[in-house]
PDB file of C-alpha atoms in Angstrom:
ATOM      1  CA  MET A   1     -21.907  -1.853  -6.286  1.00  0.00           C
ATOM      2  CA  GLN A   2     -23.315  -0.372  -3.092  1.00  0.00           C
ATOM      3  CA  THR A   3     -23.281   3.361  -2.575  1.00  0.00           C
ATOM      4  CA  PRO A   4     -22.241   4.365   0.941  1.00  0.00           C
ATOM      5  CA  SER A   5     -24.813   6.267   2.952  1.00  0.00           C
ATOM      6  CA  PRO A   6     -24.046   9.960   3.532  1.00  0.00           C
ATOM      7  CA  SER A   7     -24.723   9.215   7.193  1.00  0.00           C
ATOM      8  CA  ALA A   8     -22.622   6.066   7.588  1.00  0.00           C
ATOM      9  CA  PRO A   9     -22.612   5.214  11.304  1.00  0.00           C
ATOM     10  CA  LEU A  10     -19.710   6.570  13.317  1.00  0.00           C
ATOM     11  CA  LEU A  11     -18.794   5.768  16.895  1.00  0.00           C
ATOM     12  CA  ASP A  12     -19.079   8.759  19.194  1.00  0.00           C
ATOM     13  CA  ALA A  13     -15.688  10.304  19.882  1.00  0.00           C
ATOM     14  CA  PRO A  14     -15.118   8.911  23.419  1.00  0.00           C
ATOM     15  CA  GLU A  15     -16.009   5.381  22.283  1.00  0.00           C
ATOM     16  CA  MET A  16     -13.757   5.704  19.244  1.00  0.00           C
ATOM     17  CA  ALA A  17     -10.897   6.799  21.505  1.00  0.00           C
ATOM     18  CA  ALA A  18     -11.507   3.894  23.883  1.00  0.00           C
ATOM     19  CA  ARG A  19     -11.510   1.294  21.112  1.00  0.00           C
ATOM     20  CA  ILE A  20      -8.342   2.690  19.561  1.00  0.00           C
ATOM     21  CA  ALA A  21      -6.605   2.808  22.954  1.00  0.00           C
ATOM     22  CA  SER A  22      -7.506  -0.824  23.638  1.00  0.00           C
ATOM     23  CA  ARG A  23      -5.660  -1.801  20.463  1.00  0.00           C
ATOM     24  CA  LEU A  24      -2.569   0.316  21.232  1.00  0.00           C
ATOM     25  CA  PRO A  25      -1.218  -0.749  24.638  1.00  0.00           C
ATOM     26  CA  ALA A  26       2.207   0.720  23.818  1.00  0.00           C
ATOM     27  CA  PHE A  27       0.712   4.219  23.414  1.00  0.00           C
ATOM     28  CA  THR A  28       0.477   6.493  26.426  1.00  0.00           C
ATOM     29  CA  ARG A  29      -2.672   8.193  25.159  1.00  0.00           C
ATOM     30  CA  ALA A  30      -5.270   7.937  22.380  1.00  0.00           C
ATOM     31  CA  GLU A  31      -7.653  10.874  21.842  1.00  0.00           C
ATOM     32  CA  TRP A  32     -10.487  11.269  19.354  1.00  0.00           C
ATOM     33  CA  LEU A  33     -12.471  14.437  18.638  1.00  0.00           C
ATOM     34  CA  ASP A  34     -15.566  15.312  16.651  1.00  0.00           C
ATOM     35  CA  VAL A  35     -13.774  18.316  15.157  1.00  0.00           C
ATOM     36  CA  THR A  36     -10.491  20.207  15.476  1.00  0.00           C
ATOM     37  CA  GLY A  37      -8.395  22.552  13.395  1.00  0.00           C
ATOM     38  CA  SER A  38      -5.550  20.166  12.580  1.00  0.00           C
ATOM     39  CA  THR A  39      -4.399  17.116  14.519  1.00  0.00           C
ATOM     40  CA  ASN A  40      -0.786  17.745  13.493  1.00  0.00           C
ATOM     41  CA  ALA A  41      -0.956  21.378  14.565  1.00  0.00           C
ATOM     42  CA  ASP A  42      -2.554  20.401  17.891  1.00  0.00           C
ATOM     43  CA  MET A  43       0.262  17.984  18.675  1.00  0.00           C
ATOM     44  CA  LEU A  44       3.064  20.288  17.549  1.00  0.00           C
ATOM     45  CA  ALA A  45       1.701  23.075  19.758  1.00  0.00           C
ATOM     46  CA  ARG A  46       1.588  20.794  22.782  1.00  0.00           C
ATOM     47  CA  VAL A  47       5.156  19.662  22.221  1.00  0.00           C
ATOM     48  CA  ARG A  48       6.423  23.244  21.910  1.00  0.00           C
ATOM     49  CA  GLU A  49       4.548  24.185  25.077  1.00  0.00           C
ATOM     50  CA  GLY A  50       6.150  21.327  26.982  1.00  0.00           C
ATOM     51  CA  GLN A  51       2.968  19.300  27.373  1.00  0.00           C
ATOM     52  CA  ASP A  52       2.514  15.551  26.920  1.00  0.00           C
ATOM     53  CA  ALA A  53       6.189  14.706  27.124  1.00  0.00           C
ATOM     54  CA  SER A  54       5.585  10.957  27.102  1.00  0.00           C
ATOM     55  CA  GLN A  55       5.313   9.464  23.608  1.00  0.00           C
ATOM     56  CA  PRO A  56       3.945   7.757  21.648  1.00  0.00           C
ATOM     57  CA  TRP A  57       0.446   9.189  21.658  1.00  0.00           C
ATOM     58  CA  LEU A  58      -2.356   9.628  19.128  1.00  0.00           C
ATOM     59  CA  ARG A  59      -4.904  12.335  18.385  1.00  0.00           C
ATOM     60  CA  GLY A  60      -7.595  11.931  15.739  1.00  0.00           C
ATOM     61  CA  THR A  61     -10.795  13.530  14.529  1.00  0.00           C
ATOM     62  CA  TYR A  62     -13.753  13.000  12.233  1.00  0.00           C
ATOM     63  CA  ARG A  63     -13.480  16.558  10.863  1.00  0.00           C
ATOM     64  CA  GLN A  64     -10.705  19.110  10.430  1.00  0.00           C
ATOM     65  CA  ASP A  65     -11.557  22.705   9.573  1.00  0.00           C
ATOM     66  CA  SER A  66      -7.977  23.850   8.894  1.00  0.00           C
ATOM     67  CA  GLY A  67      -6.114  20.707   7.944  1.00  0.00           C
ATOM     68  CA  ARG A  68      -2.778  21.060   6.181  1.00  0.00           C
ATOM     69  CA  GLY A  69      -1.068  19.112   3.453  1.00  0.00           C
ATOM     70  CA  ARG A  70       2.350  19.271   1.852  1.00  0.00           C
ATOM     71  CA  ALA A  71       3.560  22.789   0.962  1.00  0.00           C
ATOM     72  CA  GLY A  72       1.121  24.251   3.486  1.00  0.00           C
ATOM     73  CA  ARG A  73      -2.031  23.534   1.464  1.00  0.00           C
ATOM     74  CA  VAL A  74      -5.220  23.992   3.516  1.00  0.00           C
ATOM     75  CA  TRP A  75      -8.229  21.699   3.213  1.00  0.00           C
ATOM     76  CA  THR A  76     -11.394  20.815   5.113  1.00  0.00           C
ATOM     77  CA  ASN A  77     -13.791  17.872   5.141  1.00  0.00           C
ATOM     78  CA  HIS A  78     -17.212  16.711   6.304  1.00  0.00           C
ATOM     79  CA  ALA A  79     -17.531  14.256   9.202  1.00  0.00           C
ATOM     80  CA  GLY A  80     -17.425  10.716   7.894  1.00  0.00           C
ATOM     81  CA  ASP A  81     -15.642  11.578   4.638  1.00  0.00           C
ATOM     82  CA  ALA A  82     -12.170  10.808   5.964  1.00  0.00           C
ATOM     83  CA  LEU A  83     -10.148   9.480   8.875  1.00  0.00           C
ATOM     84  CA  MET A  84      -7.640  12.020  10.154  1.00  0.00           C
ATOM     85  CA  PHE A  85      -5.171  11.336  12.922  1.00  0.00           C
ATOM     86  CA  SER A  86      -1.625  12.073  14.022  1.00  0.00           C
ATOM     87  CA  CYS A  87       0.897  10.241  16.165  1.00  0.00           C
ATOM     88  CA  ALA A  88       3.794  11.732  18.122  1.00  0.00           C
ATOM     89  CA  PHE A  89       7.027   9.786  18.527  1.00  0.00           C
ATOM     90  CA  ASP A  90      10.180  10.514  20.484  1.00  0.00           C
ATOM     91  CA  VAL A  91      12.818   9.587  17.895  1.00  0.00           C
ATOM     92  CA  PRO A  92      16.475   9.686  19.038  1.00  0.00           C
ATOM     93  CA  LEU A  93      17.912  10.495  15.627  1.00  0.00           C
ATOM     94  CA  PRO A  94      20.252  13.172  14.273  1.00  0.00           C
ATOM     95  CA  LEU A  95      18.553  15.806  12.151  1.00  0.00           C
ATOM     96  CA  ALA A  96      20.173  14.469   8.976  1.00  0.00           C
ATOM     97  CA  LYS A  97      18.288  11.185   9.421  1.00  0.00           C
ATOM     98  CA  LEU A  98      14.826  12.698   9.827  1.00  0.00           C
ATOM     99  CA  PRO A  99      13.913  13.163   6.113  1.00  0.00           C
ATOM    100  CA  ALA A 100      13.779   9.384   5.575  1.00  0.00           C
ATOM    101  CA  LEU A 101      10.849   9.245   8.000  1.00  0.00           C
ATOM    102  CA  SER A 102       8.640  10.621   5.218  1.00  0.00           C
ATOM    103  CA  PRO A 103       8.941   7.573   2.942  1.00  0.00           C
ATOM    104  CA  ILE A 104       9.065   5.279   5.964  1.00  0.00           C
ATOM    105  CA  SER A 105       5.715   6.661   7.137  1.00  0.00           C
ATOM    106  CA  GLY A 106       4.217   5.936   3.720  1.00  0.00           C
ATOM    107  CA  ILE A 107       5.632   2.428   3.483  1.00  0.00           C
ATOM    108  CA  ALA A 108       4.368   1.436   6.921  1.00  0.00           C
ATOM    109  CA  ALA A 109       0.907   2.955   6.406  1.00  0.00           C
ATOM    110  CA  CYS A 110       0.544   1.304   3.002  1.00  0.00           C
ATOM    111  CA  GLU A 111       1.455  -2.093   4.429  1.00  0.00           C
ATOM    112  CA  ALA A 112      -1.039  -1.643   7.272  1.00  0.00           C
ATOM    113  CA  LEU A 113      -3.893  -0.683   4.939  1.00  0.00           C
ATOM    114  CA  ARG A 114      -3.048  -3.511   2.550  1.00  0.00           C
ATOM    115  CA  ALA A 115      -3.583  -5.953   5.405  1.00  0.00           C
ATOM    116  CA  GLN A 116      -7.198  -4.735   5.634  1.00  0.00           C
ATOM    117  CA  ALA A 117      -7.797  -4.356   1.883  1.00  0.00           C
ATOM    118  CA  GLY A 118      -8.540  -7.989   1.036  1.00  0.00           C
ATOM    119  CA  ALA A 119      -8.251  -8.936  -2.632  1.00  0.00           C
ATOM    120  CA  ALA A 120      -7.701  -5.287  -3.585  1.00  0.00           C
ATOM    121  CA  ALA A 121      -4.426  -5.063  -1.629  1.00  0.00           C
ATOM    122  CA  PRO A 122      -2.052  -5.210  -4.660  1.00  0.00           C
ATOM    123  CA  ALA A 123      -3.679  -2.086  -6.119  1.00  0.00           C
ATOM    124  CA  LEU A 124      -2.889  -0.118  -2.962  1.00  0.00           C
ATOM    125  CA  ARG A 125       0.554   1.438  -3.396  1.00  0.00           C
ATOM    126  CA  MET A 126       2.731   4.323  -2.248  1.00  0.00           C
ATOM    127  CA  LYS A 127       3.803   7.242  -4.436  1.00  0.00           C
ATOM    128  CA  TRP A 128       7.077   8.589  -3.067  1.00  0.00           C
ATOM    129  CA  PRO A 129       7.537  10.245  -0.687  1.00  0.00           C
ATOM    130  CA  ASN A 130       4.368   9.091   1.081  1.00  0.00           C
ATOM    131  CA  ASP A 131       1.077   9.518  -0.810  1.00  0.00           C
ATOM    132  CA  LEU A 132      -1.039   6.368  -0.754  1.00  0.00           C
ATOM    133  CA  GLN A 133      -2.827   5.426  -3.964  1.00  0.00           C
ATOM    134  CA  PHE A 134      -5.495   2.960  -4.982  1.00  0.00           C
ATOM    135  CA  GLY A 135      -4.832   2.402  -8.658  1.00  0.00           C
ATOM    136  CA  ASP A 136      -3.869   5.897  -9.819  1.00  0.00           C
ATOM    137  CA  GLY A 137      -6.218   7.676  -7.416  1.00  0.00           C
ATOM    138  CA  LYS A 138      -4.941   9.302  -4.228  1.00  0.00           C
ATOM    139  CA  LEU A 139      -6.349   7.442  -1.223  1.00  0.00           C
ATOM    140  CA  ALA A 140      -4.434   9.121   1.588  1.00  0.00           C
ATOM    141  CA  GLY A 141      -1.917  11.854   2.247  1.00  0.00           C
ATOM    142  CA  ILE A 142       0.703  11.874   4.992  1.00  0.00           C
ATOM    143  CA  LEU A 143       2.468  14.843   6.561  1.00  0.00           C
ATOM    144  CA  VAL A 144       5.577  14.387   8.741  1.00  0.00           C
ATOM    145  CA  GLU A 145       6.652  17.334  10.910  1.00  0.00           C
ATOM    146  CA  THR A 146       8.876  17.906  13.917  1.00  0.00           C
ATOM    147  CA  ALA A 147       8.909  20.122  17.009  1.00  0.00           C
ATOM    148  CA  ARG A 148      11.127  20.449  20.065  1.00  0.00           C
ATOM    149  CA  ALA A 149       9.934  20.484  23.637  1.00  0.00           C
ATOM    150  CA  PRO A 150      11.519  23.165  25.838  1.00  0.00           C
ATOM    151  CA  GLY A 151      15.014  22.147  26.893  1.00  0.00           C
ATOM    152  CA  GLU A 152      15.094  19.031  24.712  1.00  0.00           C
ATOM    153  CA  ALA A 153      17.918  18.431  22.220  1.00  0.00           C
ATOM    154  CA  THR A 154      16.094  16.016  19.918  1.00  0.00           C
ATOM    155  CA  PRO A 155      12.768  16.783  18.251  1.00  0.00           C
ATOM    156  CA  VAL A 156       9.484  14.963  18.558  1.00  0.00           C
ATOM    157  CA  VAL A 157       8.263  13.585  15.229  1.00  0.00           C
ATOM    158  CA  VAL A 158       4.570  13.970  14.367  1.00  0.00           C
ATOM    159  CA  MET A 159       3.124  11.827  11.586  1.00  0.00           C
ATOM    160  CA  GLY A 160      -0.353  12.761  10.371  1.00  0.00           C
ATOM    161  CA  ILE A 161      -2.575  11.053   7.824  1.00  0.00           C
ATOM    162  CA  GLY A 162      -5.901  11.697   6.125  1.00  0.00           C
ATOM    163  CA  ILE A 163      -7.541   8.603   4.607  1.00  0.00           C
ATOM    164  CA  ASN A 164     -10.471   9.169   2.231  1.00  0.00           C
ATOM    165  CA  LEU A 165     -13.446   7.048   3.267  1.00  0.00           C
ATOM    166  CA  ARG A 166     -15.990   8.111   0.610  1.00  0.00           C
ATOM    167  CA  GLU A 167     -16.916  10.819  -1.936  1.00  0.00           C
ATOM    168  CA  ALA A 168     -14.050   9.996  -4.317  1.00  0.00           C
ATOM    169  CA  GLY A 169     -16.155  10.863  -7.354  1.00  0.00           C
ATOM    170  CA  ARG A 170     -17.071  14.295  -6.052  1.00  0.00           C
ATOM    171  CA  LEU A 171     -13.506  15.043  -4.970  1.00  0.00           C
ATOM    172  CA  SER A 172     -12.109  13.927  -8.333  1.00  0.00           C
ATOM    173  CA  ALA A 173     -14.463  16.328 -10.117  1.00  0.00           C
ATOM    174  CA  GLU A 174     -13.695  19.219  -7.758  1.00  0.00           C
ATOM    175  CA  LEU A 175      -9.919  18.789  -7.801  1.00  0.00           C
ATOM    176  CA  GLY A 176      -9.526  17.810 -11.441  1.00  0.00           C
ATOM    177  CA  ARG A 177      -7.463  14.712 -10.640  1.00  0.00           C
ATOM    178  CA  GLU A 178      -8.172  11.139  -9.693  1.00  0.00           C
ATOM    179  CA  ILE A 179      -9.079  10.539  -6.052  1.00  0.00           C
ATOM    180  CA  ALA A 180      -9.789   7.158  -4.433  1.00  0.00           C
ATOM    181  CA  ASP A 181     -11.589   6.222  -1.232  1.00  0.00           C
ATOM    182  CA  TRP A 182     -11.921   3.239   1.092  1.00  0.00           C
ATOM    183  CA  THR A 183     -15.331   2.208  -0.291  1.00  0.00           C
ATOM    184  CA  GLN A 184     -13.608   1.515  -3.612  1.00  0.00           C
ATOM    185  CA  VAL A 185     -10.932  -0.547  -1.901  1.00  0.00           C
ATOM    186  CA  ARG A 186     -13.603  -2.586  -0.121  1.00  0.00           C
ATOM    187  CA  GLY A 187     -15.872  -3.100  -3.113  1.00  0.00           C
ATOM    188  CA  GLY A 188     -18.379  -0.359  -2.300  1.00  0.00           C
ATOM    189  CA  LEU A 189     -18.854  -1.243   1.358  1.00  0.00           C
ATOM    190  CA  PRO A 190     -18.675   1.762   3.706  1.00  0.00           C
ATOM    191  CA  ALA A 191     -16.345   1.440   6.698  1.00  0.00           C
ATOM    192  CA  ALA A 192     -17.754   2.515  10.020  1.00  0.00           C
ATOM    193  CA  GLY A 193     -17.610   1.897  13.743  1.00  0.00           C
ATOM    194  CA  ASP A 194     -15.166  -0.693  14.945  1.00  0.00           C
ATOM    195  CA  THR A 195     -13.642  -1.120  11.475  1.00  0.00           C
ATOM    196  CA  LEU A 196     -12.424   2.471  11.538  1.00  0.00           C
ATOM    197  CA  ALA A 197     -10.894   2.025  14.990  1.00  0.00           C
ATOM    198  CA  THR A 198      -9.007  -0.979  13.623  1.00  0.00           C
ATOM    199  CA  LEU A 199      -7.701   0.989  10.634  1.00  0.00           C
ATOM    200  CA  VAL A 200      -6.449   3.790  12.866  1.00  0.00           C
ATOM    201  CA  ALA A 201      -4.781   1.434  15.337  1.00  0.00           C
ATOM    202  CA  ASP A 202      -3.169  -0.651  12.601  1.00  0.00           C
ATOM    203  CA  VAL A 203      -1.552   2.384  10.972  1.00  0.00           C
ATOM    204  CA  ALA A 204      -0.436   3.842  14.319  1.00  0.00           C
ATOM    205  CA  ARG A 205       1.110   0.524  15.373  1.00  0.00           C
ATOM    206  CA  ALA A 206       2.848   0.171  11.997  1.00  0.00           C
ATOM    207  CA  TRP A 207       4.306   3.661  12.355  1.00  0.00           C
ATOM    208  CA  LEU A 208       5.630   2.931  15.837  1.00  0.00           C
ATOM    209  CA  GLU A 209       7.244  -0.323  14.729  1.00  0.00           C
ATOM    210  CA  ALA A 210       8.776   1.372  11.686  1.00  0.00           C
ATOM    211  CA  VAL A 211      10.194   4.263  13.732  1.00  0.00           C
ATOM    212  CA  VAL A 212      11.766   1.837  16.211  1.00  0.00           C
ATOM    213  CA  GLN A 213      13.235  -0.270  13.399  1.00  0.00           C
ATOM    214  CA  TYR A 214      14.641   2.792  11.624  1.00  0.00           C
ATOM    215  CA  ALA A 215      16.281   4.053  14.823  1.00  0.00           C
ATOM    216  CA  ARG A 216      17.981   0.673  15.266  1.00  0.00           C
ATOM    217  CA  GLN A 217      18.783  -0.400  11.707  1.00  0.00           C
ATOM    218  CA  GLY A 218      18.631   2.663   9.491  1.00  0.00           C
ATOM    219  CA  TYR A 219      16.809   2.781   6.167  1.00  0.00           C
ATOM    220  CA  ALA A 220      18.352  -0.358   4.640  1.00  0.00           C
ATOM    221  CA  PRO A 221      15.459  -2.721   5.623  1.00  0.00           C
ATOM    222  CA  PHE A 222      12.981  -0.335   4.018  1.00  0.00           C
ATOM    223  CA  ILE A 223      14.507  -0.431   0.534  1.00  0.00           C
ATOM    224  CA  SER A 224      12.947  -3.816  -0.272  1.00  0.00           C
ATOM    225  CA  ARG A 225       9.744  -2.946   1.587  1.00  0.00           C
ATOM    226  CA  HIS A 226       9.385   0.169  -0.537  1.00  0.00           C
ATOM    227  CA  ALA A 227       9.883  -1.913  -3.681  1.00  0.00           C
ATOM    228  CA  GLN A 228       6.855  -4.025  -2.743  1.00  0.00           C
ATOM    229  CA  VAL A 229       4.509  -1.008  -2.626  1.00  0.00           C
ATOM    230  CA  ASP A 230       6.227   1.395  -5.063  1.00  0.00           C
ATOM    231  CA  ALA A 231       3.674   3.124  -7.306  1.00  0.00           C
ATOM    232  CA  LEU A 232       6.398   4.800  -9.398  1.00  0.00           C
ATOM    233  CA  ALA A 233       8.676   1.826 -10.109  1.00  0.00           C
ATOM    234  CA  GLY A 234       9.836   1.912 -13.730  1.00  0.00           C
ATOM    235  CA  ARG A 235       7.547   4.815 -14.593  1.00  0.00           C
ATOM    236  CA  GLU A 236       8.658   8.004 -16.256  1.00  0.00           C
ATOM    237  CA  VAL A 237       8.364  10.918 -13.862  1.00  0.00           C
ATOM    238  CA  ASN A 238       8.826  14.679 -13.902  1.00  0.00           C
ATOM    239  CA  VAL A 239      10.912  16.199 -11.114  1.00  0.00           C
ATOM    240  CA  ILE A 240       9.333  19.565 -10.344  1.00  0.00           C
ATOM    241  CA  GLU A 241      10.417  22.570  -8.299  1.00  0.00           C
ATOM    242  CA  ASP A 242       8.264  25.707  -7.930  1.00  0.00           C
ATOM    243  CA  GLY A 243       6.043  24.490 -10.760  1.00  0.00           C
ATOM    244  CA  ARG A 244       8.966  24.072 -13.162  1.00  0.00           C
ATOM    245  CA  VAL A 245      10.070  20.696 -14.534  1.00  0.00           C
ATOM    246  CA  LEU A 246      13.756  20.297 -13.678  1.00  0.00           C
ATOM    247  CA  PHE A 247      14.188  17.022 -15.550  1.00  0.00           C
ATOM    248  CA  SER A 248      12.441  13.755 -16.394  1.00  0.00           C
ATOM    249  CA  GLY A 249      13.491  10.150 -16.050  1.00  0.00           C
ATOM    250  CA  LEU A 250      12.567   6.663 -14.860  1.00  0.00           C
ATOM    251  CA  ALA A 251      11.870   6.117 -11.163  1.00  0.00           C
ATOM    252  CA  GLN A 252      14.206   3.439  -9.795  1.00  0.00           C
ATOM    253  CA  GLY A 253      13.261   2.927  -6.141  1.00  0.00           C
ATOM    254  CA  THR A 254      14.999   4.482  -3.144  1.00  0.00           C
ATOM    255  CA  ASP A 255      18.592   4.598  -1.923  1.00  0.00           C
ATOM    256  CA  GLY A 256      19.952   3.951   1.562  1.00  0.00           C
ATOM    257  CA  ASP A 257      18.806   7.374   2.763  1.00  0.00           C
ATOM    258  CA  GLY A 258      15.225   7.039   1.520  1.00  0.00           C
ATOM    259  CA  ARG A 259      15.808   9.332  -1.451  1.00  0.00           C
ATOM    260  CA  LEU A 260      14.015   8.574  -4.701  1.00  0.00           C
ATOM    261  CA  LEU A 261      16.350   7.498  -7.497  1.00  0.00           C
ATOM    262  CA  VAL A 262      15.511   8.851 -10.949  1.00  0.00           C
ATOM    263  CA  ASP A 263      17.427   7.647 -14.003  1.00  0.00           C
ATOM    264  CA  ALA A 264      17.624  10.702 -16.237  1.00  0.00           C
ATOM    265  CA  GLY A 265      19.745   8.959 -18.868  1.00  0.00           C
ATOM    266  CA  GLN A 266      23.140   9.736 -17.349  1.00  0.00           C
ATOM    267  CA  GLY A 267      22.945   7.727 -14.154  1.00  0.00           C
ATOM    268  CA  ARG A 268      20.624   7.759 -11.171  1.00  0.00           C
ATOM    269  CA  VAL A 269      19.905  11.098  -9.537  1.00  0.00           C
ATOM    270  CA  PRO A 270      18.820  11.006  -5.841  1.00  0.00           C
ATOM    271  CA  ILE A 271      15.817  13.213  -5.023  1.00  0.00           C
ATOM    272  CA  SER A 272      15.385  14.400  -1.446  1.00  0.00           C
ATOM    273  CA  VAL A 273      12.155  15.109   0.391  1.00  0.00           C
ATOM    274  CA  GLY A 274      11.496  18.829   0.330  1.00  0.00           C
ATOM    275  CA  GLU A 275      10.219  21.420  -2.062  1.00  0.00           C
ATOM    276  CA  ILE A 276      10.830  19.182  -5.064  1.00  0.00           C
ATOM    277  CA  SER A 277       7.848  17.068  -6.099  1.00  0.00           C
ATOM    278  CA  VAL A 278       7.617  14.075  -8.416  1.00  0.00           C
ATOM    279  CA  ARG A 279       4.713  13.340 -10.749  1.00  0.00           C
ATOM    280  CA  ALA A 280       4.175  10.352 -12.989  1.00  0.00           C
ATOM    281  CA  ARG A 281       4.029  11.418 -16.639  1.00  0.00           C
TER     282      ARG A 281
END
C-alpha cells in the first residue's frame, strides 16, 4: 500500500475556490482559504452581522487553528491533513424542525462520499447523528449550527464538515480511538488537486439537495436513506449524558423526526440531537 506524501500537492486557494465554484452553479459564492479560525464561526459571524444575505454559499480552508466540534471541542490541523468547509443555507423551517438537519447532513454527506469511494463504498457509513465512519474509524465530523441575520425571523443554517485526508494512524494513537482517512478509503492513494475540489462540491451539492427535499417533504424520505448508511443498525449502544450512561439498548434506525430509536427492552425510546451522545458498545 502506498504511503501518502507529507507534501501531497494542493491547489492554491484561489484555484481551489474557482474549481469548486465551477461545480456549484446554484451557489452564490465559493471561497477557499489557506488558513482560518473556523469556517463555521466565520459564516455565523457574517450572518449575525447582516453580511452575505444570499444563500447558499460555501467557505473552506486547508487549515483551521480554532476549529470546533460537537460540545464545543477545539481542534487544529496541518494543511493537507483534512478538508474543512461549511455551507450556509436559508431554510424556511420552524425551529422544531431544525434538529433533524443534523442526521440529514450526515446522510447526504455519506452518500456523496460513497459515490467517490469506489469498491470501498459499503464500508463508509454514518454514526447517528452525523459522524462519518470508514469501518469503525471516524472519517469525518459534521457540525450543524444556526444564526439569525438582523431583522430576519428564520435562521440561516450552517453545516460544517472536516474530512480526514491522511495521518489516521497518528491521530488514532494520539486520541486513543480509531480514526480513518481518505487514503484508506482509496486504497492508499492520496487525494489532491482537482479530486479534492470534486469531493467538496459533491458534499455541498448533496447538502443543498437534502435541505430542499426536507423543506418540501419532511424527514420521511430520509428514513430509508439512513437505513442504507446506518453504522449503528442492530448494534448495542450506550446512551450517555454528561459522561453518565443513562441506559443501553439496540439501535433501531430513526423515526419521522430524525431521532434515533433505541430498543431498551421495553419498547423503542427516541433520542434527540443534543447533549446526549450514543456510543456503540
